[in-house]
Amino acid sequence: MTGTGAGAAPDVELYDGTGARTTGFYAHSSNTGARVASGDLNGDGQAEIITAEGPGAPSHVVARSLDGAFSSSFQPYGSFHGGVNVAAGDVDGDNVDELITAADAGGGPHVIVWDLDGSGHLVAKLGWYAYAGGFRGGVNVALSRAQSGDYMLTAPASWGGPHIRALRSSGTPIFEFTTYGGNPTNGVNIAFLSQVGTQNSTNQNSSNQNGTTTS
């Protein structure tokens, strides 16, 4: 799944495992690009597509099923026009994914965890500040997989020192560190690499009679 960058038409496109385009749509009505994530927010076994507007329009976030049967739209930061970063994962260990939002540059470092209520609306479940309340450099978010539930990684998005934090869904820090020697001040992009999981998966692979690898 791909989404366009800031200032472009909010074009979201989906591709299969061969790189062939399968479908696409405009996520929003403004030419602010489309930040994208995915997660099974309603527990039906199918991942929803999550899109958020970039800078230049109110911070709309939309979660929708691919077949159009489910859709929920909201503005996590009211009339803020600086863009929203999004991620999704099971942060509380209940086997259903939650949606995580963080304001981009110009907004406060307020990270919010959203959950679906019984009527299909996304409601704030938890919220906390990833950095000091006066920080306005924006926050990038990513999810790390753990047996007890996912935990969140945060990093300054557009400016600020490269201060990376890992936190529980409650905002309680697990660990934190400064990368790149503390020198860059123009933001950090983050992701999680499960080296242990990759190694375990490799060890469980076996070759069938055709010589291909299966797991």
mmCIF file of C-alpha atoms in Angstrom:
data_model
loop_
_atom_site.group_PDB
_atom_site.id
_atom_site.type_symbol
_atom_site.label_atom_id
_atom_site.label_comp_id
_atom_site.label_asym_id
_atom_site.label_seq_id
_atom_site.Cartn_x
_atom_site.Cartn_y
_atom_site.Cartn_z
ATOM 1 C CA MET A 1 0.000 0.000 0.000
ATOM 2 C CA THR A 2 1.290 3.440 -0.915
ATOM 3 C CA GLY A 3 0.190 7.001 -0.171
ATOM 4 C CA THR A 4 1.325 10.232 -1.775
ATOM 5 C CA GLY A 5 3.510 12.845 -0.088
ATOM 6 C CA ALA A 6 2.647 16.317 1.173
ATOM 7 C CA GLY A 7 1.009 18.644 -1.352
ATOM 8 C CA ALA A 8 -0.088 15.900 -3.753
ATOM 9 C CA ALA A 9 -3.530 14.494 -4.478
ATOM 10 C CA PRO A 10 -4.396 12.034 -1.662
ATOM 11 C CA ASP A 11 -3.978 8.974 -3.876
ATOM 12 C CA VAL A 12 -3.754 5.602 -2.092
ATOM 13 C CA GLU A 13 -2.853 2.531 -4.143
ATOM 14 C CA LEU A 14 -2.697 -1.157 -3.254
ATOM 15 C CA TYR A 15 -0.412 -3.707 -4.895
ATOM 16 C CA ASP A 16 -0.201 -7.480 -4.729
ATOM 17 C CA GLY A 17 2.871 -9.604 -4.022
ATOM 18 C CA THR A 18 4.051 -9.312 -7.630
ATOM 19 C CA GLY A 19 3.931 -5.508 -7.691
ATOM 20 C CA ALA A 20 0.727 -5.396 -9.744
ATOM 21 C CA ARG A 21 -1.716 -2.643 -8.795
ATOM 22 C CA THR A 22 -4.996 -4.073 -7.497
ATOM 23 C CA THR A 23 -7.001 -0.965 -6.601
ATOM 24 C CA GLY A 24 -6.728 2.665 -5.602
ATOM 25 C CA PHE A 25 -8.762 5.579 -4.293
ATOM 26 C CA TYR A 26 -8.552 9.167 -3.095
ATOM 27 C CA ALA A 27 -8.438 9.116 0.689
ATOM 28 C CA HIS A 28 -9.456 12.730 1.350
ATOM 29 C CA SER A 29 -10.785 15.806 -0.418
ATOM 30 C CA SER A 30 -7.701 18.037 -0.016
ATOM 31 C CA ASN A 31 -4.372 17.858 -1.840
ATOM 32 C CA THR A 32 -2.388 17.140 1.311
ATOM 33 C CA GLY A 33 -1.060 13.708 0.413
ATOM 34 C CA ALA A 34 -2.012 10.572 2.322
ATOM 35 C CA ARG A 35 -0.167 8.996 5.246
ATOM 36 C CA VAL A 36 -1.071 5.302 5.439
ATOM 37 C CA ALA A 37 -1.143 2.421 7.911
ATOM 38 C CA SER A 38 -3.195 -0.747 8.367
ATOM 39 C CA GLY A 39 -4.575 -2.809 11.231
ATOM 40 C CA ASP A 40 -7.518 -5.023 12.162
ATOM 41 C CA LEU A 41 -9.395 -2.462 14.241
ATOM 42 C CA ASN A 42 -12.731 -4.289 14.516
ATOM 43 C CA GLY A 43 -11.440 -7.826 15.086
ATOM 44 C CA ASP A 44 -12.993 -9.353 11.964
ATOM 45 C CA GLY A 45 -9.715 -10.848 10.772
ATOM 46 C CA GLN A 46 -9.317 -8.336 7.932
ATOM 47 C CA ALA A 47 -7.027 -5.319 8.144
ATOM 48 C CA GLU A 48 -8.567 -1.886 7.728
ATOM 49 C CA ILE A 49 -6.854 0.815 5.664
ATOM 50 C CA ILE A 50 -5.938 3.858 7.749
ATOM 51 C CA THR A 51 -5.225 7.192 6.081
ATOM 52 C CA ALA A 52 -4.349 10.613 7.474
ATOM 53 C CA GLU A 53 -3.973 14.019 5.889
ATOM 54 C CA GLY A 54 -0.626 15.756 5.611
ATOM 55 C CA PRO A 55 0.006 19.472 6.258
ATOM 56 C CA GLY A 56 -2.434 22.004 4.841
ATOM 57 C CA ALA A 57 -5.886 20.830 5.954
ATOM 58 C CA PRO A 58 -7.673 19.822 9.165
ATOM 59 C CA SER A 59 -6.217 16.608 10.529
ATOM 60 C CA HIS A 60 -8.735 14.093 9.210
ATOM 61 C CA VAL A 61 -8.006 10.420 9.842
ATOM 62 C CA VAL A 62 -10.105 7.733 8.149
ATOM 63 C CA ALA A 63 -10.228 3.994 8.849
ATOM 64 C CA ARG A 64 -12.026 1.960 6.194
ATOM 65 C CA SER A 65 -12.410 -1.652 5.154
ATOM 66 C CA LEU A 66 -11.324 -2.543 1.647
ATOM 67 C CA ASP A 67 -14.857 -3.619 0.685
ATOM 68 C CA GLY A 68 -16.370 -0.366 1.968
ATOM 69 C CA ALA A 69 -18.520 -2.095 4.596
ATOM 70 C CA PHE A 70 -16.856 -0.175 7.430
ATOM 71 C CA SER A 71 -15.656 3.417 7.624
ATOM 72 C CA SER A 72 -14.906 5.794 10.488
ATOM 73 C CA SER A 73 -13.605 9.351 10.105
ATOM 74 C CA PHE A 74 -12.527 11.789 12.795
ATOM 75 C CA GLN A 75 -10.172 14.682 13.589
ATOM 76 C CA PRO A 76 -7.864 13.621 16.431
ATOM 77 C CA TYR A 77 -6.383 17.106 16.869
ATOM 78 C CA GLY A 78 -9.353 19.318 16.037
ATOM 79 C CA SER A 79 -8.581 22.116 13.576
ATOM 80 C CA PHE A 80 -4.802 21.510 13.578
ATOM 81 C CA HIS A 81 -3.519 21.832 9.974
ATOM 82 C CA GLY A 82 -0.008 20.390 10.353
ATOM 83 C CA GLY A 83 -0.672 16.774 9.396
ATOM 84 C CA VAL A 84 -1.018 13.564 11.394
ATOM 85 C CA ASN A 85 1.231 10.503 11.598
ATOM 86 C CA VAL A 86 -0.491 7.146 12.111
ATOM 87 C CA ALA A 87 0.290 3.561 13.095
ATOM 88 C CA ALA A 88 -1.745 0.563 14.267
ATOM 89 C CA GLY A 89 -1.195 -2.499 16.421
ATOM 90 C CA ASP A 90 -2.357 -4.404 19.477
ATOM 91 C CA VAL A 91 -0.871 -2.125 22.112
ATOM 92 C CA ASP A 92 -2.908 -3.512 25.032
ATOM 93 C CA GLY A 93 -2.671 -7.253 24.307
ATOM 94 C CA ASP A 94 -6.414 -7.808 23.700
ATOM 95 C CA ASN A 95 -5.850 -9.390 20.241
ATOM 96 C CA VAL A 96 -7.508 -6.446 18.471
ATOM 97 C CA ASP A 97 -5.489 -3.629 16.927
ATOM 98 C CA GLU A 98 -5.722 -0.040 18.091
ATOM 99 C CA LEU A 99 -5.051 3.100 16.050
ATOM 100 C CA ILE A 100 -2.266 5.426 17.189
ATOM 101 C CA THR A 101 -2.030 9.068 16.121
ATOM 102 C CA ALA A 102 0.594 11.763 16.636
ATOM 103 C CA ALA A 103 0.603 15.344 15.378
ATOM 104 C CA ASP A 104 3.269 16.376 12.876
ATOM 105 C CA ALA A 105 5.389 19.544 13.079
ATOM 106 C CA GLY A 106 3.645 22.469 14.744
ATOM 107 C CA GLY A 107 1.491 20.318 17.001
ATOM 108 C CA GLY A 108 2.251 19.220 20.520
ATOM 109 C CA PRO A 109 3.803 15.774 21.185
ATOM 110 C CA HIS A 110 0.424 14.294 22.136
ATOM 111 C CA VAL A 111 0.223 10.594 21.208
ATOM 112 C CA ILE A 112 -3.296 9.143 21.367
ATOM 113 C CA VAL A 113 -4.427 5.502 21.268
ATOM 114 C CA TRP A 114 -7.881 5.049 19.698
ATOM 115 C CA ASP A 115 -10.220 2.072 20.008
ATOM 116 C CA LEU A 116 -13.523 1.192 18.340
ATOM 117 C CA ASP A 117 -16.588 1.461 20.552
ATOM 118 C CA GLY A 118 -19.701 -0.684 20.201
ATOM 119 C CA SER A 119 -21.197 1.599 17.551
ATOM 120 C CA GLY A 120 -18.123 1.556 15.310
ATOM 121 C CA HIS A 121 -16.729 4.958 16.290
ATOM 122 C CA LEU A 122 -13.089 5.498 17.155
ATOM 123 C CA VAL A 123 -12.771 6.890 20.674
ATOM 124 C CA ALA A 124 -9.698 7.964 22.616
ATOM 125 C CA LYS A 125 -8.584 5.193 24.961
ATOM 126 C CA LEU A 126 -5.225 6.493 26.167
ATOM 127 C CA GLY A 127 -3.127 9.575 25.620
ATOM 128 C CA TRP A 128 0.181 10.991 26.784
ATOM 129 C CA TYR A 129 3.038 13.258 25.744
ATOM 130 C CA ALA A 130 5.962 11.552 24.030
ATOM 131 C CA TYR A 131 8.230 14.510 24.819
ATOM 132 C CA ALA A 132 8.074 17.715 26.859
ATOM 133 C CA GLY A 133 4.761 19.498 26.369
ATOM 134 C CA GLY A 134 6.362 22.502 24.673
ATOM 135 C CA PHE A 135 7.976 20.433 21.907
ATOM 136 C CA ARG A 136 6.532 21.322 18.475
ATOM 137 C CA GLY A 137 8.665 19.224 16.117
ATOM 138 C CA GLY A 138 6.031 16.554 15.492
ATOM 139 C CA VAL A 139 6.183 12.889 16.469
ATOM 140 C CA ASN A 140 6.698 9.779 14.340
ATOM 141 C CA VAL A 141 5.230 6.554 15.729
ATOM 142 C CA ALA A 142 5.849 2.860 15.062
ATOM 143 C CA LEU A 143 4.797 -0.380 16.757
ATOM 144 C CA SER A 144 6.981 -3.163 18.129
ATOM 145 C CA ARG A 145 5.608 -6.688 18.493
ATOM 146 C CA ALA A 146 5.903 -8.356 21.904
ATOM 147 C CA GLN A 147 4.218 -11.376 23.490
ATOM 148 C CA SER A 148 2.492 -9.178 26.070
ATOM 149 C CA GLY A 149 1.198 -6.750 23.432
ATOM 150 C CA ASP A 150 2.815 -4.255 21.124
ATOM 151 C CA TYR A 151 4.714 -1.289 22.458
ATOM 152 C CA MET A 152 5.291 2.034 20.784
ATOM 153 C CA LEU A 153 8.387 3.697 19.423
ATOM 154 C CA THR A 154 8.450 7.473 19.060
ATOM 155 C CA ALA A 155 10.884 9.860 17.391
ATOM 156 C CA PRO A 156 10.868 13.583 16.555
ATOM 157 C CA ALA A 157 9.308 13.942 13.103
ATOM 158 C CA SER A 158 10.566 17.174 11.561
ATOM 159 C CA TRP A 159 12.960 18.864 13.963
ATOM 160 C CA GLY A 160 14.460 18.197 17.341
ATOM 161 C CA GLY A 161 17.283 15.955 18.511
ATOM 162 C CA PRO A 162 17.201 12.224 17.590
ATOM 163 C CA HIS A 163 15.656 11.085 20.877
ATOM 164 C CA ILE A 164 14.036 7.649 20.437
ATOM 165 C CA ARG A 165 11.649 6.313 23.079
ATOM 166 C CA ALA A 166 9.973 2.928 23.579
ATOM 167 C CA LEU A 167 6.811 3.100 25.688
ATOM 168 C CA ARG A 168 3.961 0.947 26.908
ATOM 169 C CA SER A 169 0.420 1.821 25.845
ATOM 170 C CA SER A 170 0.077 3.751 29.115
ATOM 171 C CA GLY A 171 3.005 5.985 28.150
ATOM 172 C CA THR A 172 5.317 4.330 30.683
ATOM 173 C CA PRO A 173 8.878 4.336 29.260
ATOM 174 C CA ILE A 174 10.575 0.983 28.622
ATOM 175 C CA PHE A 175 13.847 2.382 27.313
ATOM 176 C CA GLU A 176 15.105 5.401 25.410
ATOM 177 C CA PHE A 177 18.260 6.472 23.651
ATOM 178 C CA THR A 178 19.778 9.113 21.398
ATOM 179 C CA THR A 179 20.898 7.994 17.962
ATOM 180 C CA TYR A 180 23.364 9.450 15.416
ATOM 181 C CA GLY A 181 25.483 10.872 18.204
ATOM 182 C CA GLY A 182 22.764 13.384 19.011
ATOM 183 C CA ASN A 183 23.659 15.548 16.014
ATOM 184 C CA PRO A 184 20.748 15.600 13.497
ATOM 185 C CA THR A 185 17.975 18.013 14.417
ATOM 186 C CA ASN A 186 15.675 17.492 11.422
ATOM 187 C CA GLY A 187 13.714 14.457 12.614
ATOM 188 C CA VAL A 188 14.122 10.682 12.534
ATOM 189 C CA ASN A 189 12.148 7.970 10.717
ATOM 190 C CA ILE A 190 11.640 4.756 12.672
ATOM 191 C CA ALA A 191 10.548 1.135 12.214
ATOM 192 C CA PHE A 192 10.884 -2.090 14.185
ATOM 193 C CA LEU A 193 12.940 -5.080 13.035
ATOM 194 C CA SER A 194 12.253 -8.365 14.833
ATOM 195 C CA GLN A 195 15.586 -10.144 14.483
ATOM 196 C CA VAL A 196 14.547 -12.854 16.937
ATOM 197 C CA GLY A 197 11.334 -13.528 15.033
ATOM 198 C CA THR A 198 13.190 -13.634 11.724
ATOM 199 C CA GLN A 199 15.705 -16.115 13.107
ATOM 200 C CA ASN A 200 12.966 -18.339 14.510
ATOM 201 C CA SER A 201 11.113 -18.277 11.212
ATOM 202 C CA THR A 202 14.277 -19.217 9.343
ATOM 203 C CA ASN A 203 14.955 -22.114 11.683
ATOM 204 C CA GLN A 204 11.454 -23.487 11.119
ATOM 205 C CA ASN A 205 11.707 -23.445 7.317
ATOM 206 C CA SER A 206 12.083 -26.730 5.467
ATOM 207 C CA SER A 207 12.479 -27.750 1.834
ATOM 208 C CA ASN A 208 9.822 -29.823 0.112
ATOM 209 C CA GLN A 209 10.389 -32.283 -2.715
ATOM 210 C CA ASN A 210 10.368 -29.531 -5.327
ATOM 211 C CA GLY A 211 13.204 -27.738 -3.587
ATOM 212 C CA THR A 212 11.124 -24.693 -2.640
ATOM 213 C CA THR A 213 11.108 -23.318 0.874
ATOM 214 C CA THR A 214 8.030 -23.683 3.060
ATOM 215 C CA SER A 215 7.206 -22.767 6.629
#
